[in-house]
Amino acid sequence: MATNSGSALAKLAPLEAILFDIDGTLCDSDPIHFCAFRELLQQAGFNGGVPITEEFYSANISGGHNDDLARSLFPGMDHQKAMRFMDDKEAMFRKLAPGQLKPVDGLQELCGWMEGRDLKRAAVTNAPRANAELMLSLLGLTDFFPVLVIGSECDRAKPFPDPYLKALQLIGASPQHTFIFEDSASGVRAGVAAGVPVVGLTTRNPGKVLKDAGASLLVKDFQDPELMSVLQQVEVEPAAANAQG
């Protein structure tokens, strides 16, 4: 789907680690977030009570950190009050998620492929810890990720590189042999700033937005033929083969 896909990613061989965003990357959670924001913002009288559109959500909310969103959505409101709104929105998300959250196509197969090659991994998100842990649990990935990095628990959240730099440190991986899966411009910029190539998933956000933010490759999901081609270029031998060698 993208041009120059082989250049930045082919240099990663042998691949050592893959880092994952959660919202919109492991799962298509944006529709749930959008519904929660739309309902609560309308109740709060935002935009004169006119419901927000998906286009507004994609351009102004998706991928943002709650502290930043509270300031941008409610610039004239007391910040603590604005953050209470964000807390209410996250609670609504957690209420809706169990019945609606589904993995992005090909996720389970990719996880199995990684386990077979003993690749290091971490989940890195701007979502609150309660949301992140719930999503990983619903996806059956709690044990798959030995490390979970939360943006608000770092000095700076995405789009700054701090969360990804922390993840690299915690799992002991080199940025020269790691790449990142992201679905938002904010997340792509964070990965690029950390010196790690980023594969952008076009689950919800326009490909041009992700490409302009610095994504090295755009894929539809984890079954995308272009992703499969790249993985073949950078893959390590299966763990069993390494053990025998």
PDB file of C-alpha atoms in Angstrom:
ATOM      1  CA  MET A   1       0.000   0.000   0.000  1.00  0.00           C
ATOM      2  CA  ALA A   2       2.917   2.347   0.544  1.00  0.00           C
ATOM      3  CA  THR A   3       5.931   3.417  -1.422  1.00  0.00           C
ATOM      4  CA  ASN A   4       9.539   2.952  -0.179  1.00  0.00           C
ATOM      5  CA  SER A   5       8.224   0.295   2.229  1.00  0.00           C
ATOM      6  CA  GLY A   6      11.306  -1.847   1.848  1.00  0.00           C
ATOM      7  CA  SER A   7      13.925   0.818   2.539  1.00  0.00           C
ATOM      8  CA  ALA A   8      13.505   1.723   6.224  1.00  0.00           C
ATOM      9  CA  LEU A   9      12.138  -1.633   7.356  1.00  0.00           C
ATOM     10  CA  ALA A  10      14.464  -3.949   5.424  1.00  0.00           C
ATOM     11  CA  LYS A  11      17.397  -2.425   7.325  1.00  0.00           C
ATOM     12  CA  LEU A  12      16.008  -3.835  10.581  1.00  0.00           C
ATOM     13  CA  ALA A  13      17.141  -7.390   9.859  1.00  0.00           C
ATOM     14  CA  PRO A  14      17.499  -9.389  11.979  1.00  0.00           C
ATOM     15  CA  LEU A  15      14.291  -8.248  13.651  1.00  0.00           C
ATOM     16  CA  GLU A  16      14.521  -8.169  17.449  1.00  0.00           C
ATOM     17  CA  ALA A  17      11.296  -6.587  18.704  1.00  0.00           C
ATOM     18  CA  ILE A  18       7.912  -5.153  17.744  1.00  0.00           C
ATOM     19  CA  LEU A  19       6.132  -2.478  19.796  1.00  0.00           C
ATOM     20  CA  PHE A  20       2.365  -2.008  19.590  1.00  0.00           C
ATOM     21  CA  ASP A  21      -0.019   0.818  20.286  1.00  0.00           C
ATOM     22  CA  ILE A  22      -3.336  -0.554  21.598  1.00  0.00           C
ATOM     23  CA  ASP A  23      -6.333   1.605  20.608  1.00  0.00           C
ATOM     24  CA  GLY A  24      -6.945   1.288  16.862  1.00  0.00           C
ATOM     25  CA  THR A  25      -3.884  -0.916  16.439  1.00  0.00           C
ATOM     26  CA  LEU A  26      -4.485  -4.140  18.339  1.00  0.00           C
ATOM     27  CA  CYS A  27      -8.219  -3.528  18.179  1.00  0.00           C
ATOM     28  CA  ASP A  28     -10.586  -1.247  16.286  1.00  0.00           C
ATOM     29  CA  SER A  29     -11.646   0.642  19.398  1.00  0.00           C
ATOM     30  CA  ASP A  30     -12.142   4.064  17.822  1.00  0.00           C
ATOM     31  CA  PRO A  31     -15.872   3.514  17.106  1.00  0.00           C
ATOM     32  CA  ILE A  32     -16.403   2.869  20.836  1.00  0.00           C
ATOM     33  CA  HIS A  33     -14.415   5.960  21.832  1.00  0.00           C
ATOM     34  CA  PHE A  34     -16.270   8.013  19.216  1.00  0.00           C
ATOM     35  CA  CYS A  35     -19.673   6.947  20.571  1.00  0.00           C
ATOM     36  CA  ALA A  36     -18.643   7.776  24.145  1.00  0.00           C
ATOM     37  CA  PHE A  37     -17.260  11.190  23.186  1.00  0.00           C
ATOM     38  CA  ARG A  38     -20.236  12.027  20.970  1.00  0.00           C
ATOM     39  CA  GLU A  39     -22.786  11.231  23.660  1.00  0.00           C
ATOM     40  CA  LEU A  40     -21.015  12.935  26.556  1.00  0.00           C
ATOM     41  CA  LEU A  41     -19.933  16.005  24.574  1.00  0.00           C
ATOM     42  CA  GLN A  42     -23.515  16.488  23.404  1.00  0.00           C
ATOM     43  CA  GLN A  43     -24.742  16.184  26.992  1.00  0.00           C
ATOM     44  CA  ALA A  44     -22.151  18.796  28.028  1.00  0.00           C
ATOM     45  CA  GLY A  45     -23.419  21.228  25.377  1.00  0.00           C
ATOM     46  CA  PHE A  46     -20.213  21.086  23.320  1.00  0.00           C
ATOM     47  CA  ASN A  47     -20.565  22.669  19.862  1.00  0.00           C
ATOM     48  CA  GLY A  48     -23.933  24.088  20.866  1.00  0.00           C
ATOM     49  CA  GLY A  49     -25.248  20.607  21.537  1.00  0.00           C
ATOM     50  CA  VAL A  50     -24.671  19.475  17.947  1.00  0.00           C
ATOM     51  CA  PRO A  51     -23.168  15.950  17.902  1.00  0.00           C
ATOM     52  CA  ILE A  52     -19.556  15.762  16.744  1.00  0.00           C
ATOM     53  CA  THR A  53     -18.806  14.036  13.439  1.00  0.00           C
ATOM     54  CA  GLU A  54     -16.379  11.193  12.785  1.00  0.00           C
ATOM     55  CA  GLU A  55     -14.282  13.666  10.792  1.00  0.00           C
ATOM     56  CA  PHE A  56     -14.007  15.976  13.810  1.00  0.00           C
ATOM     57  CA  TYR A  57     -13.135  13.029  16.019  1.00  0.00           C
ATOM     58  CA  SER A  58     -10.411  11.817  13.651  1.00  0.00           C
ATOM     59  CA  ALA A  59      -8.860  15.262  13.239  1.00  0.00           C
ATOM     60  CA  ASN A  60      -9.094  16.530  16.815  1.00  0.00           C
ATOM     61  CA  ILE A  61      -9.440  13.650  19.271  1.00  0.00           C
ATOM     62  CA  SER A  62      -8.165  10.302  17.985  1.00  0.00           C
ATOM     63  CA  GLY A  63      -4.805   9.334  19.486  1.00  0.00           C
ATOM     64  CA  GLY A  64      -4.688  12.311  21.837  1.00  0.00           C
ATOM     65  CA  HIS A  65      -3.680  12.216  25.488  1.00  0.00           C
ATOM     66  CA  ASN A  66      -6.510  13.007  27.898  1.00  0.00           C
ATOM     67  CA  ASP A  67      -4.706  15.897  29.578  1.00  0.00           C
ATOM     68  CA  ASP A  68      -4.147  17.563  26.200  1.00  0.00           C
ATOM     69  CA  LEU A  69      -7.685  16.784  25.023  1.00  0.00           C
ATOM     70  CA  ALA A  70      -9.185  18.321  28.164  1.00  0.00           C
ATOM     71  CA  ARG A  71      -7.367  21.568  27.398  1.00  0.00           C
ATOM     72  CA  SER A  72      -8.183  21.632  23.678  1.00  0.00           C
ATOM     73  CA  LEU A  73     -11.849  20.620  23.968  1.00  0.00           C
ATOM     74  CA  PHE A  74     -12.596  22.845  26.987  1.00  0.00           C
ATOM     75  CA  PRO A  75     -10.124  25.757  26.831  1.00  0.00           C
ATOM     76  CA  GLY A  76     -12.211  27.971  29.086  1.00  0.00           C
ATOM     77  CA  MET A  77     -13.099  25.349  31.673  1.00  0.00           C
ATOM     78  CA  ASP A  78     -11.365  24.660  34.973  1.00  0.00           C
ATOM     79  CA  HIS A  79      -8.871  21.911  34.146  1.00  0.00           C
ATOM     80  CA  GLN A  80      -9.931  19.634  37.003  1.00  0.00           C
ATOM     81  CA  LYS A  81     -13.531  19.837  35.828  1.00  0.00           C
ATOM     82  CA  ALA A  82     -12.447  19.089  32.257  1.00  0.00           C
ATOM     83  CA  MET A  83     -10.486  16.067  33.494  1.00  0.00           C
ATOM     84  CA  ARG A  84     -13.571  14.797  35.319  1.00  0.00           C
ATOM     85  CA  PHE A  85     -15.320  14.827  31.949  1.00  0.00           C
ATOM     86  CA  MET A  86     -12.470  12.738  30.519  1.00  0.00           C
ATOM     87  CA  ASP A  87     -12.741  10.305  33.442  1.00  0.00           C
ATOM     88  CA  ASP A  88     -16.484   9.943  32.774  1.00  0.00           C
ATOM     89  CA  LYS A  89     -15.759   9.289  29.111  1.00  0.00           C
ATOM     90  CA  GLU A  90     -13.236   6.560  29.965  1.00  0.00           C
ATOM     91  CA  ALA A  91     -15.733   4.940  32.325  1.00  0.00           C
ATOM     92  CA  MET A  92     -18.297   4.868  29.513  1.00  0.00           C
ATOM     93  CA  PHE A  93     -15.700   3.298  27.206  1.00  0.00           C
ATOM     94  CA  ARG A  94     -14.986   0.545  29.733  1.00  0.00           C
ATOM     95  CA  LYS A  95     -18.724  -0.109  30.045  1.00  0.00           C
ATOM     96  CA  LEU A  96     -19.178  -0.420  26.268  1.00  0.00           C
ATOM     97  CA  ALA A  97     -15.964  -2.262  25.354  1.00  0.00           C
ATOM     98  CA  PRO A  98     -16.725  -5.809  26.591  1.00  0.00           C
ATOM     99  CA  GLY A  99     -19.587  -6.193  24.118  1.00  0.00           C
ATOM    100  CA  GLN A 100     -17.958  -4.510  21.150  1.00  0.00           C
ATOM    101  CA  LEU A 101     -14.144  -4.801  21.196  1.00  0.00           C
ATOM    102  CA  LYS A 102     -12.669  -7.013  18.466  1.00  0.00           C
ATOM    103  CA  PRO A 103      -9.059  -7.621  17.357  1.00  0.00           C
ATOM    104  CA  VAL A 104      -7.749  -6.227  14.088  1.00  0.00           C
ATOM    105  CA  ASP A 105      -7.710  -8.951  11.440  1.00  0.00           C
ATOM    106  CA  GLY A 106      -4.613 -11.134  11.565  1.00  0.00           C
ATOM    107  CA  LEU A 107      -3.594 -10.160  15.102  1.00  0.00           C
ATOM    108  CA  GLN A 108      -3.673 -13.655  16.584  1.00  0.00           C
ATOM    109  CA  GLU A 109      -1.649 -15.059  13.694  1.00  0.00           C
ATOM    110  CA  LEU A 110       0.947 -12.310  14.037  1.00  0.00           C
ATOM    111  CA  CYS A 111       1.247 -12.910  17.786  1.00  0.00           C
ATOM    112  CA  GLY A 112       1.812 -16.609  17.146  1.00  0.00           C
ATOM    113  CA  TRP A 113       4.453 -15.770  14.519  1.00  0.00           C
ATOM    114  CA  MET A 114       6.253 -13.549  17.034  1.00  0.00           C
ATOM    115  CA  GLU A 115       6.117 -16.142  19.813  1.00  0.00           C
ATOM    116  CA  GLY A 116       7.596 -18.734  17.474  1.00  0.00           C
ATOM    117  CA  ARG A 117      10.604 -16.477  16.946  1.00  0.00           C
ATOM    118  CA  ASP A 118      10.978 -15.265  20.538  1.00  0.00           C
ATOM    119  CA  LEU A 119      10.605 -11.646  19.462  1.00  0.00           C
ATOM    120  CA  LYS A 120      10.549  -9.077  22.244  1.00  0.00           C
ATOM    121  CA  ARG A 121       7.419  -6.968  22.515  1.00  0.00           C
ATOM    122  CA  ALA A 122       5.635  -4.286  24.511  1.00  0.00           C
ATOM    123  CA  ALA A 123       2.310  -2.464  24.407  1.00  0.00           C
ATOM    124  CA  VAL A 124       2.682   1.330  24.490  1.00  0.00           C
ATOM    125  CA  THR A 125      -0.385   3.535  24.833  1.00  0.00           C
ATOM    126  CA  ASN A 126      -1.739   6.933  25.817  1.00  0.00           C
ATOM    127  CA  ALA A 127      -4.832   5.198  27.198  1.00  0.00           C
ATOM    128  CA  PRO A 128      -5.384   5.178  30.973  1.00  0.00           C
ATOM    129  CA  ARG A 129      -4.007   2.027  32.621  1.00  0.00           C
ATOM    130  CA  ALA A 130      -7.513   0.744  33.466  1.00  0.00           C
ATOM    131  CA  ASN A 131      -8.512   0.954  29.789  1.00  0.00           C
ATOM    132  CA  ALA A 132      -5.281  -0.598  28.548  1.00  0.00           C
ATOM    133  CA  GLU A 133      -5.452  -3.537  30.934  1.00  0.00           C
ATOM    134  CA  LEU A 134      -9.120  -4.118  30.073  1.00  0.00           C
ATOM    135  CA  MET A 135      -8.439  -4.127  26.323  1.00  0.00           C
ATOM    136  CA  LEU A 136      -5.490  -6.509  26.632  1.00  0.00           C
ATOM    137  CA  SER A 137      -7.620  -8.810  28.808  1.00  0.00           C
ATOM    138  CA  LEU A 138     -10.547  -8.772  26.340  1.00  0.00           C
ATOM    139  CA  LEU A 139      -8.129  -9.571  23.510  1.00  0.00           C
ATOM    140  CA  GLY A 140      -6.515 -12.417  25.468  1.00  0.00           C
ATOM    141  CA  LEU A 141      -3.117 -10.678  25.334  1.00  0.00           C
ATOM    142  CA  THR A 142      -2.400  -9.907  28.991  1.00  0.00           C
ATOM    143  CA  ASP A 143       0.297 -12.584  29.166  1.00  0.00           C
ATOM    144  CA  PHE A 144       1.573 -11.933  25.635  1.00  0.00           C
ATOM    145  CA  PHE A 145       2.930  -8.513  26.602  1.00  0.00           C
ATOM    146  CA  PRO A 146       5.491  -8.626  29.426  1.00  0.00           C
ATOM    147  CA  VAL A 147       5.644  -4.826  29.386  1.00  0.00           C
ATOM    148  CA  LEU A 148       2.834  -2.260  29.263  1.00  0.00           C
ATOM    149  CA  VAL A 149       3.881   1.402  29.061  1.00  0.00           C
ATOM    150  CA  ILE A 150       1.289   4.103  29.843  1.00  0.00           C
ATOM    151  CA  GLY A 151       1.887   7.584  28.417  1.00  0.00           C
ATOM    152  CA  SER A 152       0.671   9.434  31.512  1.00  0.00           C
ATOM    153  CA  GLU A 153       3.142   7.455  33.646  1.00  0.00           C
ATOM    154  CA  CYS A 154       6.069   8.806  31.592  1.00  0.00           C
ATOM    155  CA  ASP A 155       7.540  12.319  31.779  1.00  0.00           C
ATOM    156  CA  ARG A 156       5.767  13.067  28.496  1.00  0.00           C
ATOM    157  CA  ALA A 157       3.089  11.116  26.623  1.00  0.00           C
ATOM    158  CA  LYS A 158       2.837  10.632  22.859  1.00  0.00           C
ATOM    159  CA  PRO A 159       3.481  12.467  20.505  1.00  0.00           C
ATOM    160  CA  PHE A 160       6.747  12.744  22.462  1.00  0.00           C
ATOM    161  CA  PRO A 161       9.070   9.733  22.209  1.00  0.00           C
ATOM    162  CA  ASP A 162       9.281   9.033  25.952  1.00  0.00           C
ATOM    163  CA  PRO A 163       6.829   6.081  26.079  1.00  0.00           C
ATOM    164  CA  TYR A 164       8.568   4.255  23.242  1.00  0.00           C
ATOM    165  CA  LEU A 165      12.027   4.991  24.602  1.00  0.00           C
ATOM    166  CA  LYS A 166      10.904   3.595  27.966  1.00  0.00           C
ATOM    167  CA  ALA A 167       9.562   0.449  26.295  1.00  0.00           C
ATOM    168  CA  LEU A 168      12.837  -0.139  24.435  1.00  0.00           C
ATOM    169  CA  GLN A 169      14.730   0.194  27.696  1.00  0.00           C
ATOM    170  CA  LEU A 170      12.429  -2.125  29.645  1.00  0.00           C
ATOM    171  CA  ILE A 171      12.542  -4.961  27.104  1.00  0.00           C
ATOM    172  CA  GLY A 172      16.213  -4.428  26.251  1.00  0.00           C
ATOM    173  CA  ALA A 173      15.682  -3.881  22.520  1.00  0.00           C
ATOM    174  CA  SER A 174      17.650  -1.844  20.002  1.00  0.00           C
ATOM    175  CA  PRO A 175      15.802   0.743  17.870  1.00  0.00           C
ATOM    176  CA  GLN A 176      17.936  -0.443  14.949  1.00  0.00           C
ATOM    177  CA  HIS A 177      16.185  -3.843  15.069  1.00  0.00           C
ATOM    178  CA  THR A 178      12.682  -2.817  16.170  1.00  0.00           C
ATOM    179  CA  PHE A 179       9.603  -1.399  14.513  1.00  0.00           C
ATOM    180  CA  ILE A 180       6.297  -0.031  15.804  1.00  0.00           C
ATOM    181  CA  PHE A 181       2.648  -0.550  14.850  1.00  0.00           C
ATOM    182  CA  GLU A 182       0.572   2.642  15.216  1.00  0.00           C
ATOM    183  CA  ASP A 183      -2.733   3.971  13.895  1.00  0.00           C
ATOM    184  CA  SER A 184      -2.654   7.693  14.798  1.00  0.00           C
ATOM    185  CA  ALA A 185      -0.530  10.631  13.672  1.00  0.00           C
ATOM    186  CA  SER A 186       0.348  11.333  17.310  1.00  0.00           C
ATOM    187  CA  GLY A 187       1.624   7.798  17.795  1.00  0.00           C
ATOM    188  CA  VAL A 188       3.525   7.761  14.504  1.00  0.00           C
ATOM    189  CA  ARG A 189       5.294  10.990  15.446  1.00  0.00           C
ATOM    190  CA  ALA A 190       6.220   9.489  18.837  1.00  0.00           C
ATOM    191  CA  GLY A 191       7.763   6.437  17.214  1.00  0.00           C
ATOM    192  CA  VAL A 192       9.662   8.427  14.624  1.00  0.00           C
ATOM    193  CA  ALA A 193      10.959  10.760  17.347  1.00  0.00           C
ATOM    194  CA  ALA A 194      12.215   7.682  19.221  1.00  0.00           C
ATOM    195  CA  GLY A 195      14.227   6.706  16.153  1.00  0.00           C
ATOM    196  CA  VAL A 196      12.120   3.634  15.352  1.00  0.00           C
ATOM    197  CA  PRO A 197      10.423   2.946  11.980  1.00  0.00           C
ATOM    198  CA  VAL A 198       6.634   2.903  12.185  1.00  0.00           C
ATOM    199  CA  VAL A 199       4.088   0.819  10.305  1.00  0.00           C
ATOM    200  CA  GLY A 200       0.820   2.731  10.141  1.00  0.00           C
ATOM    201  CA  LEU A 201      -2.484   0.855  10.308  1.00  0.00           C
ATOM    202  CA  THR A 202      -5.240   2.569   8.350  1.00  0.00           C
ATOM    203  CA  THR A 203      -7.985   1.160  10.583  1.00  0.00           C
ATOM    204  CA  ARG A 204      -9.631   4.573  10.917  1.00  0.00           C
ATOM    205  CA  ASN A 205      -7.257   7.434  10.177  1.00  0.00           C
ATOM    206  CA  PRO A 206      -6.456   8.469   6.580  1.00  0.00           C
ATOM    207  CA  GLY A 207      -3.279   6.985   5.156  1.00  0.00           C
ATOM    208  CA  LYS A 208      -2.024  10.401   4.064  1.00  0.00           C
ATOM    209  CA  VAL A 209      -2.186  11.659   7.660  1.00  0.00           C
ATOM    210  CA  LEU A 210      -0.080   8.723   8.865  1.00  0.00           C
ATOM    211  CA  LYS A 211       2.355   9.025   5.965  1.00  0.00           C
ATOM    212  CA  ASP A 212       2.774  12.767   6.555  1.00  0.00           C
ATOM    213  CA  ALA A 213       3.523  12.007  10.229  1.00  0.00           C
ATOM    214  CA  GLY A 214       6.407   9.778   9.119  1.00  0.00           C
ATOM    215  CA  ALA A 215       5.069   6.221   8.733  1.00  0.00           C
ATOM    216  CA  SER A 216       7.433   4.027   6.697  1.00  0.00           C
ATOM    217  CA  LEU A 217       4.665   1.686   5.541  1.00  0.00           C
ATOM    218  CA  LEU A 218       0.868   1.721   5.512  1.00  0.00           C
ATOM    219  CA  VAL A 219      -1.129  -1.479   5.954  1.00  0.00           C
ATOM    220  CA  LYS A 220      -4.835  -2.233   6.205  1.00  0.00           C
ATOM    221  CA  ASP A 221      -4.439  -4.886   8.914  1.00  0.00           C
ATOM    222  CA  PHE A 222      -2.051  -7.606  10.073  1.00  0.00           C
ATOM    223  CA  GLN A 223      -2.944  -9.761   7.057  1.00  0.00           C
ATOM    224  CA  ASP A 224      -1.871  -7.144   4.517  1.00  0.00           C
ATOM    225  CA  PRO A 225       0.324  -8.793   1.821  1.00  0.00           C
ATOM    226  CA  GLU A 226       2.782  -5.897   1.966  1.00  0.00           C
ATOM    227  CA  LEU A 227       3.319  -6.482   5.688  1.00  0.00           C
ATOM    228  CA  MET A 228       3.862 -10.187   5.055  1.00  0.00           C
ATOM    229  CA  SER A 229       6.487  -9.320   2.457  1.00  0.00           C
ATOM    230  CA  VAL A 230       8.347  -7.033   4.866  1.00  0.00           C
ATOM    231  CA  LEU A 231       8.271  -9.588   7.689  1.00  0.00           C
ATOM    232  CA  GLN A 232       9.836 -12.159   5.382  1.00  0.00           C
ATOM    233  CA  GLN A 233      12.675  -9.728   4.683  1.00  0.00           C
ATOM    234  CA  VAL A 234      13.503  -8.994   8.310  1.00  0.00           C
ATOM    235  CA  GLU A 235      12.429 -12.149  10.135  1.00  0.00           C
ATOM    236  CA  VAL A 236      14.698 -14.184  12.356  1.00  0.00           C
ATOM    237  CA  GLU A 237      14.733 -17.952  12.270  1.00  0.00           C
ATOM    238  CA  PRO A 238      12.071 -19.719  14.366  1.00  0.00           C
ATOM    239  CA  ALA A 239      13.148 -20.276  17.960  1.00  0.00           C
ATOM    240  CA  ALA A 240      13.241 -24.045  17.539  1.00  0.00           C
ATOM    241  CA  ALA A 241      15.693 -23.762  14.653  1.00  0.00           C
ATOM    242  CA  ASN A 242      17.910 -21.434  16.664  1.00  0.00           C
ATOM    243  CA  ALA A 243      17.928 -23.842  19.585  1.00  0.00           C
ATOM    244  CA  GLN A 244      19.004 -26.709  17.356  1.00  0.00           C
ATOM    245  CA  GLY A 245      21.729 -24.605  15.756  1.00  0.00           C
TER     246      GLY A 245
END
